[in-house]
Amino acid sequence: MNRSLTNRQIWHWRIAIYFIFALPGFTIASWVSRTPAIRDALGATTSQMGWIILGMSIGAIVGLTSASHLIAHKGGRFVMMTGLSINAVGLLAVGICGTLLTNSMMLFVGLAVFGFGHGICDVAMNVEGTAVEKVAQKSLLTGFHAAFSVGTLLGSLAGTGAVRIGISVPIHLAIAVAVLLFTTLYVYRLVPAGTAKEAGDSKVKSMNVKERMAIWKERRTILVGIIVLGMAFAEGSANDWLPLLMVDGYKVTPAMGSFSFGVFVAAMTLCRAVGGKLLDRFGRVVILRASAISAIIGLLLVIFGHNHVVAIVGIVFWGVGAACGFPVGLSAAGDDPRGVAARVGAVSTVGYIAFLVGPPVLGLIGQSVGLLRALIVVLIAVVVAGLLSQAAKPLGAQTRKANDQKTKFESIS
């Protein structure tokens, strides 16, 4: 990648990445907002819909695990744009197969394609985000993740509007695809080519497949992955269960349950929006520890509050605490330019697994002890993440060199 970028080019690059982070959030929310209509068109049960939605998870995990190899050979821009294009094809297929053809198997495949595009784009845009941080010499990744949240909010609002005015699922999702493709075509030219591309880069020695796989054995990568696992679990559990646990645990109305989730998303988005400035001032370790403490306070208030007003206050602390863990962990994974795609990909995969596996596990535990008490598992995960915060400390040159030598040794052995 050309390092001699002007300030104007860096600014354009940064703006482009904000839009690219927002797009996957927009498309996911567009799909989620129409799941009731798709379920009704298919005549599927809740259990059947669970199996159909699994297609997206499978596609996403395949995309996440393969993204680092694609980025190393083609660069971040190519993989981001390819991922968004595949995402568009998948979303269009979801609209057609879910309501026009009403074919469950084809919908499963469409969701797998949709998830794969999201998976490879997710890693590439986070790799690109860490690259922008280094060139701009500012902490930006939390702001990029705030853009994802804003995209999700816009997609949800658009979906709600489409349902209210009676726009059919295929037309709604086709409009969402058009927005995705036109935006992608516009921002493509603002992103420098070759970010994290190792093949042919004389400044960063290329890693072979064994070396990239050996990154999963690195102590620091494992510890950062555990931090992200705990904080992503805190975020994912709220996304899936917060309205229901408020309704069941505190006997509030469904409207109040939805409001509670809105409070969580608002707190998390606002914290991410200012997170970059806080990181520049206090550093990763302090922010991660403060995030863990905030999430712990919030979870304790929600679990043991005995009053929905106290629980709402707890939700604010929970949202603030869950905001920065994932992006800060990814930023830490991107410290070493050699193998950046592999490390960011590994940490992204761990975080995504927490989003996918954590909430169902919480549901199984909640079936026996109740959802509020089940949150104790999330509490423990956040405590562990907070205790390991030191692992995210920025790498020095000597540490990077030692990591490089260790990766070489592990790949040989």
Short mmCIF file of N, CA, C and O in Angstrom, two decimals, residues 16-86:
data_model
loop_
_atom_site.label_atom_id
_atom_site.label_comp_id
_atom_site.label_asym_id
_atom_site.label_seq_id
_atom_site.Cartn_x
_atom_site.Cartn_y
_atom_site.Cartn_z
N ALA A 16 -14.74 6.89 3.96
CA ALA A 16 -15.17 5.69 3.23
C ALA A 16 -15.35 4.51 4.18
O ALA A 16 -16.30 3.74 4.06
N ILE A 17 -14.43 4.36 5.13
CA ILE A 17 -14.51 3.22 6.06
C ILE A 17 -15.71 3.37 6.99
O ILE A 17 -16.34 2.38 7.36
N TYR A 18 -16.06 4.60 7.37
CA TYR A 18 -17.29 4.79 8.15
C TYR A 18 -18.50 4.24 7.39
O TYR A 18 -19.34 3.53 7.96
N PHE A 19 -18.59 4.57 6.12
CA PHE A 19 -19.71 4.09 5.30
C PHE A 19 -19.67 2.57 5.15
O PHE A 19 -20.71 1.90 5.22
N ILE A 20 -18.46 2.02 4.96
CA ILE A 20 -18.34 0.58 4.76
C ILE A 20 -18.74 -0.17 6.03
O ILE A 20 -19.36 -1.24 5.96
N PHE A 21 -18.42 0.36 7.20
CA PHE A 21 -18.86 -0.27 8.45
C PHE A 21 -20.38 -0.19 8.60
O PHE A 21 -21.01 -1.11 9.13
N ALA A 22 -20.97 0.91 8.14
CA ALA A 22 -22.42 1.07 8.29
C ALA A 22 -23.20 0.12 7.39
O ALA A 22 -24.30 -0.32 7.76
N LEU A 23 -22.66 -0.22 6.22
CA LEU A 23 -23.41 -1.01 5.25
C LEU A 23 -23.79 -2.41 5.75
O LEU A 23 -24.95 -2.82 5.59
N PRO A 24 -22.86 -3.21 6.33
CA PRO A 24 -23.28 -4.53 6.83
C PRO A 24 -24.34 -4.43 7.92
O PRO A 24 -25.25 -5.26 7.99
N GLY A 25 -24.22 -3.41 8.79
CA GLY A 25 -25.26 -3.22 9.81
C GLY A 25 -26.61 -2.93 9.18
O GLY A 25 -27.64 -3.45 9.62
N PHE A 26 -26.60 -2.13 8.12
CA PHE A 26 -27.83 -1.79 7.40
C PHE A 26 -28.47 -3.03 6.77
O PHE A 26 -29.69 -3.22 6.86
N THR A 27 -27.65 -3.87 6.13
CA THR A 27 -28.21 -5.05 5.45
C THR A 27 -28.71 -6.10 6.45
O THR A 27 -29.74 -6.72 6.22
N ILE A 28 -27.97 -6.29 7.54
CA ILE A 28 -28.42 -7.26 8.55
C ILE A 28 -29.75 -6.82 9.15
O ILE A 28 -30.68 -7.62 9.31
N ALA A 29 -29.86 -5.54 9.48
CA ALA A 29 -31.12 -5.03 10.05
C ALA A 29 -32.26 -5.13 9.03
O ALA A 29 -33.41 -5.39 9.40
N SER A 30 -31.94 -4.94 7.76
CA SER A 30 -32.97 -5.06 6.72
C SER A 30 -33.52 -6.48 6.69
O SER A 30 -34.75 -6.68 6.59
N TRP A 31 -32.65 -7.47 6.77
CA TRP A 31 -33.07 -8.87 6.80
C TRP A 31 -33.86 -9.18 8.07
O TRP A 31 -34.96 -9.74 8.01
N VAL A 32 -33.32 -8.78 9.21
CA VAL A 32 -33.96 -9.10 10.49
C VAL A 32 -35.35 -8.49 10.58
O VAL A 32 -36.30 -9.10 11.08
N SER A 33 -35.50 -7.26 10.06
CA SER A 33 -36.80 -6.57 10.14
C SER A 33 -37.90 -7.29 9.36
O SER A 33 -39.09 -7.07 9.62
N ARG A 34 -37.52 -8.16 8.40
CA ARG A 34 -38.53 -8.86 7.60
C ARG A 34 -38.66 -10.34 7.95
O ARG A 34 -39.37 -11.08 7.25
N THR A 35 -37.98 -10.79 9.01
CA THR A 35 -38.07 -12.21 9.37
C THR A 35 -39.50 -12.64 9.73
O THR A 35 -39.89 -13.76 9.38
N PRO A 36 -40.32 -11.82 10.41
CA PRO A 36 -41.69 -12.28 10.67
C PRO A 36 -42.46 -12.55 9.38
O PRO A 36 -43.18 -13.55 9.26
N ALA A 37 -42.32 -11.64 8.39
CA ALA A 37 -43.04 -11.82 7.11
C ALA A 37 -42.53 -13.05 6.37
O ALA A 37 -43.32 -13.80 5.77
N ILE A 38 -41.23 -13.27 6.40
CA ILE A 38 -40.65 -14.44 5.72
C ILE A 38 -41.10 -15.72 6.41
O ILE A 38 -41.44 -16.71 5.75
N ARG A 39 -41.12 -15.71 7.74
CA ARG A 39 -41.59 -16.89 8.48
C ARG A 39 -43.03 -17.20 8.12
O ARG A 39 -43.40 -18.37 7.90
N ASP A 40 -43.88 -16.19 8.06
CA ASP A 40 -45.29 -16.40 7.73
C ASP A 40 -45.46 -16.91 6.30
O ASP A 40 -46.30 -17.78 6.03
N ALA A 41 -44.65 -16.37 5.37
CA ALA A 41 -44.74 -16.82 3.97
C ALA A 41 -44.35 -18.28 3.83
O ALA A 41 -44.93 -19.03 3.05
N LEU A 42 -43.34 -18.68 4.61
CA LEU A 42 -42.88 -20.08 4.56
C LEU A 42 -43.79 -21.01 5.37
O LEU A 42 -43.78 -22.22 5.16
N GLY A 43 -44.54 -20.43 6.30
CA GLY A 43 -45.33 -21.26 7.22
C GLY A 43 -44.43 -22.05 8.15
O GLY A 43 -44.77 -23.16 8.57
N ALA A 44 -43.27 -21.48 8.49
CA ALA A 44 -42.26 -22.18 9.30
C ALA A 44 -42.53 -21.98 10.79
O ALA A 44 -43.05 -20.94 11.22
N THR A 45 -42.15 -22.97 11.57
CA THR A 45 -42.21 -22.86 13.02
C THR A 45 -40.97 -22.11 13.51
O THR A 45 -40.02 -21.88 12.75
N THR A 46 -40.97 -21.75 14.78
CA THR A 46 -39.80 -21.08 15.36
C THR A 46 -38.56 -21.96 15.26
O THR A 46 -37.47 -21.49 14.93
N SER A 47 -38.73 -23.25 15.52
CA SER A 47 -37.61 -24.19 15.43
C SER A 47 -37.08 -24.27 14.00
O SER A 47 -35.86 -24.27 13.77
N GLN A 48 -37.97 -24.34 13.03
CA GLN A 48 -37.55 -24.40 11.63
C GLN A 48 -36.82 -23.12 11.20
O GLN A 48 -35.83 -23.18 10.47
N MET A 49 -37.32 -21.99 11.66
CA MET A 49 -36.63 -20.73 11.35
C MET A 49 -35.24 -20.71 11.96
O MET A 49 -34.29 -20.17 11.37
N GLY A 50 -35.10 -21.30 13.14
CA GLY A 50 -33.77 -21.38 13.77
C GLY A 50 -32.79 -22.13 12.89
O GLY A 50 -31.64 -21.72 12.73
N TRP A 51 -33.24 -23.24 12.30
CA TRP A 51 -32.37 -24.02 11.41
C TRP A 51 -32.07 -23.27 10.12
O TRP A 51 -30.96 -23.32 9.59
N ILE A 52 -33.06 -22.54 9.61
CA ILE A 52 -32.84 -21.77 8.39
C ILE A 52 -31.82 -20.65 8.63
O ILE A 52 -30.89 -20.45 7.83
N ILE A 53 -31.97 -19.96 9.75
CA ILE A 53 -31.06 -18.86 10.09
C ILE A 53 -29.65 -19.37 10.32
O ILE A 53 -28.67 -18.63 10.14
N LEU A 54 -29.52 -20.64 10.71
CA LEU A 54 -28.19 -21.23 10.89
C LEU A 54 -27.35 -21.10 9.63
O LEU A 54 -26.11 -21.04 9.69
N GLY A 55 -28.00 -21.05 8.46
CA GLY A 55 -27.27 -20.89 7.20
C GLY A 55 -26.40 -19.64 7.20
O GLY A 55 -25.26 -19.65 6.73
N MET A 56 -26.92 -18.55 7.74
CA MET A 56 -26.16 -17.31 7.81
C MET A 56 -24.94 -17.47 8.72
O MET A 56 -23.84 -17.00 8.41
N SER A 57 -25.13 -18.15 9.84
CA SER A 57 -24.03 -18.36 10.77
C SER A 57 -22.92 -19.21 10.15
O SER A 57 -21.73 -18.91 10.29
N ILE A 58 -23.32 -20.27 9.45
CA ILE A 58 -22.33 -21.13 8.80
C ILE A 58 -21.55 -20.35 7.75
O ILE A 58 -20.32 -20.40 7.69
N GLY A 59 -22.26 -19.59 6.92
CA GLY A 59 -21.60 -18.79 5.90
C GLY A 59 -20.66 -17.76 6.50
O GLY A 59 -19.55 -17.54 5.99
N ALA A 60 -21.08 -17.13 7.59
CA ALA A 60 -20.26 -16.11 8.23
C ALA A 60 -18.97 -16.69 8.79
O ALA A 60 -17.89 -16.11 8.64
N ILE A 61 -19.07 -17.86 9.43
CA ILE A 61 -17.87 -18.47 10.02
C ILE A 61 -16.89 -18.89 8.93
O ILE A 61 -15.67 -18.71 9.06
N VAL A 62 -17.41 -19.43 7.82
CA VAL A 62 -16.53 -19.78 6.68
C VAL A 62 -15.84 -18.52 6.16
O VAL A 62 -14.63 -18.52 5.88
N GLY A 63 -16.59 -17.44 6.05
CA GLY A 63 -16.02 -16.18 5.58
C GLY A 63 -14.97 -15.63 6.52
O GLY A 63 -13.89 -15.20 6.09
N LEU A 64 -15.26 -15.66 7.81
CA LEU A 64 -14.32 -15.14 8.81
C LEU A 64 -13.00 -15.92 8.81
O LEU A 64 -11.92 -15.33 8.92
N THR A 65 -13.09 -17.24 8.70
CA THR A 65 -11.88 -18.07 8.78
C THR A 65 -11.06 -18.04 7.50
O THR A 65 -9.86 -18.34 7.52
N SER A 66 -11.68 -17.69 6.38
CA SER A 66 -10.95 -17.67 5.11
C SER A 66 -10.49 -16.27 4.72
O SER A 66 -9.67 -16.11 3.81
N ALA A 67 -10.98 -15.25 5.41
CA ALA A 67 -10.73 -13.87 5.00
C ALA A 67 -9.25 -13.50 5.04
O ALA A 67 -8.75 -12.81 4.14
N SER A 68 -8.52 -13.95 6.06
CA SER A 68 -7.12 -13.53 6.20
C SER A 68 -6.27 -13.97 5.01
O SER A 68 -5.39 -13.25 4.55
N HIS A 69 -6.55 -15.17 4.46
CA HIS A 69 -5.80 -15.66 3.30
C HIS A 69 -6.12 -14.81 2.07
O HIS A 69 -5.24 -14.50 1.27
N LEU A 70 -7.39 -14.45 1.91
CA LEU A 70 -7.79 -13.61 0.78
C LEU A 70 -7.16 -12.22 0.87
O LEU A 70 -6.66 -11.68 -0.12
N ILE A 71 -7.17 -11.65 2.07
CA ILE A 71 -6.60 -10.31 2.26
C ILE A 71 -5.10 -10.32 2.00
O ILE A 71 -4.56 -9.40 1.38
N ALA A 72 -4.41 -11.36 2.47
CA ALA A 72 -2.97 -11.45 2.28
C ALA A 72 -2.59 -11.48 0.80
O ALA A 72 -1.53 -10.98 0.41
N HIS A 73 -3.46 -12.03 -0.04
CA HIS A 73 -3.16 -12.16 -1.46
C HIS A 73 -3.75 -11.02 -2.30
O HIS A 73 -3.17 -10.63 -3.33
N LYS A 74 -4.90 -10.48 -1.88
CA LYS A 74 -5.60 -9.49 -2.71
C LYS A 74 -5.67 -8.10 -2.09
O LYS A 74 -5.95 -7.12 -2.79
N GLY A 75 -5.47 -7.99 -0.79
CA GLY A 75 -5.58 -6.69 -0.13
C GLY A 75 -6.96 -6.42 0.43
O GLY A 75 -7.95 -7.04 0.01
N GLY A 76 -7.03 -5.50 1.39
CA GLY A 76 -8.28 -5.23 2.09
C GLY A 76 -9.38 -4.66 1.21
O GLY A 76 -10.54 -5.05 1.33
N ARG A 77 -9.04 -3.71 0.32
CA ARG A 77 -10.07 -3.08 -0.50
C ARG A 77 -10.78 -4.10 -1.38
O ARG A 77 -12.01 -4.12 -1.45
N PHE A 78 -10.01 -4.96 -2.02
CA PHE A 78 -10.60 -5.98 -2.89
C PHE A 78 -11.55 -6.89 -2.11
O PHE A 78 -12.67 -7.17 -2.56
N VAL A 79 -11.13 -7.32 -0.93
CA VAL A 79 -11.94 -8.26 -0.14
C VAL A 79 -13.18 -7.56 0.41
O VAL A 79 -14.28 -8.14 0.43
N MET A 80 -13.05 -6.30 0.85
CA MET A 80 -14.23 -5.55 1.31
C MET A 80 -15.28 -5.43 0.22
O MET A 80 -16.46 -5.70 0.45
N MET A 81 -14.85 -5.01 -0.94
CA MET A 81 -15.80 -4.79 -2.03
C MET A 81 -16.39 -6.10 -2.53
O MET A 81 -17.57 -6.18 -2.87
N THR A 82 -15.56 -7.15 -2.56
CA THR A 82 -16.08 -8.47 -2.93
C THR A 82 -17.10 -8.95 -1.91
O THR A 82 -18.17 -9.46 -2.27
N GLY A 83 -16.78 -8.77 -0.63
CA GLY A 83 -17.69 -9.19 0.44
C GLY A 83 -19.02 -8.46 0.37
O GLY A 83 -20.08 -9.07 0.52
N LEU A 84 -18.98 -7.15 0.14
CA LEU A 84 -20.22 -6.38 0.05
C LEU A 84 -21.04 -6.79 -1.17
O LEU A 84 -22.28 -6.84 -1.11
N SER A 85 -20.36 -7.11 -2.29
CA SER A 85 -21.07 -7.56 -3.49
C SER A 85 -21.74 -8.91 -3.26
O SER A 85 -22.90 -9.12 -3.65
N ILE A 86 -21.03 -9.83 -2.61
CA ILE A 86 -21.60 -11.14 -2.27
C ILE A 86 -22.75 -10.96 -1.30
O ILE A 86 -23.79 -11.63 -1.39
#
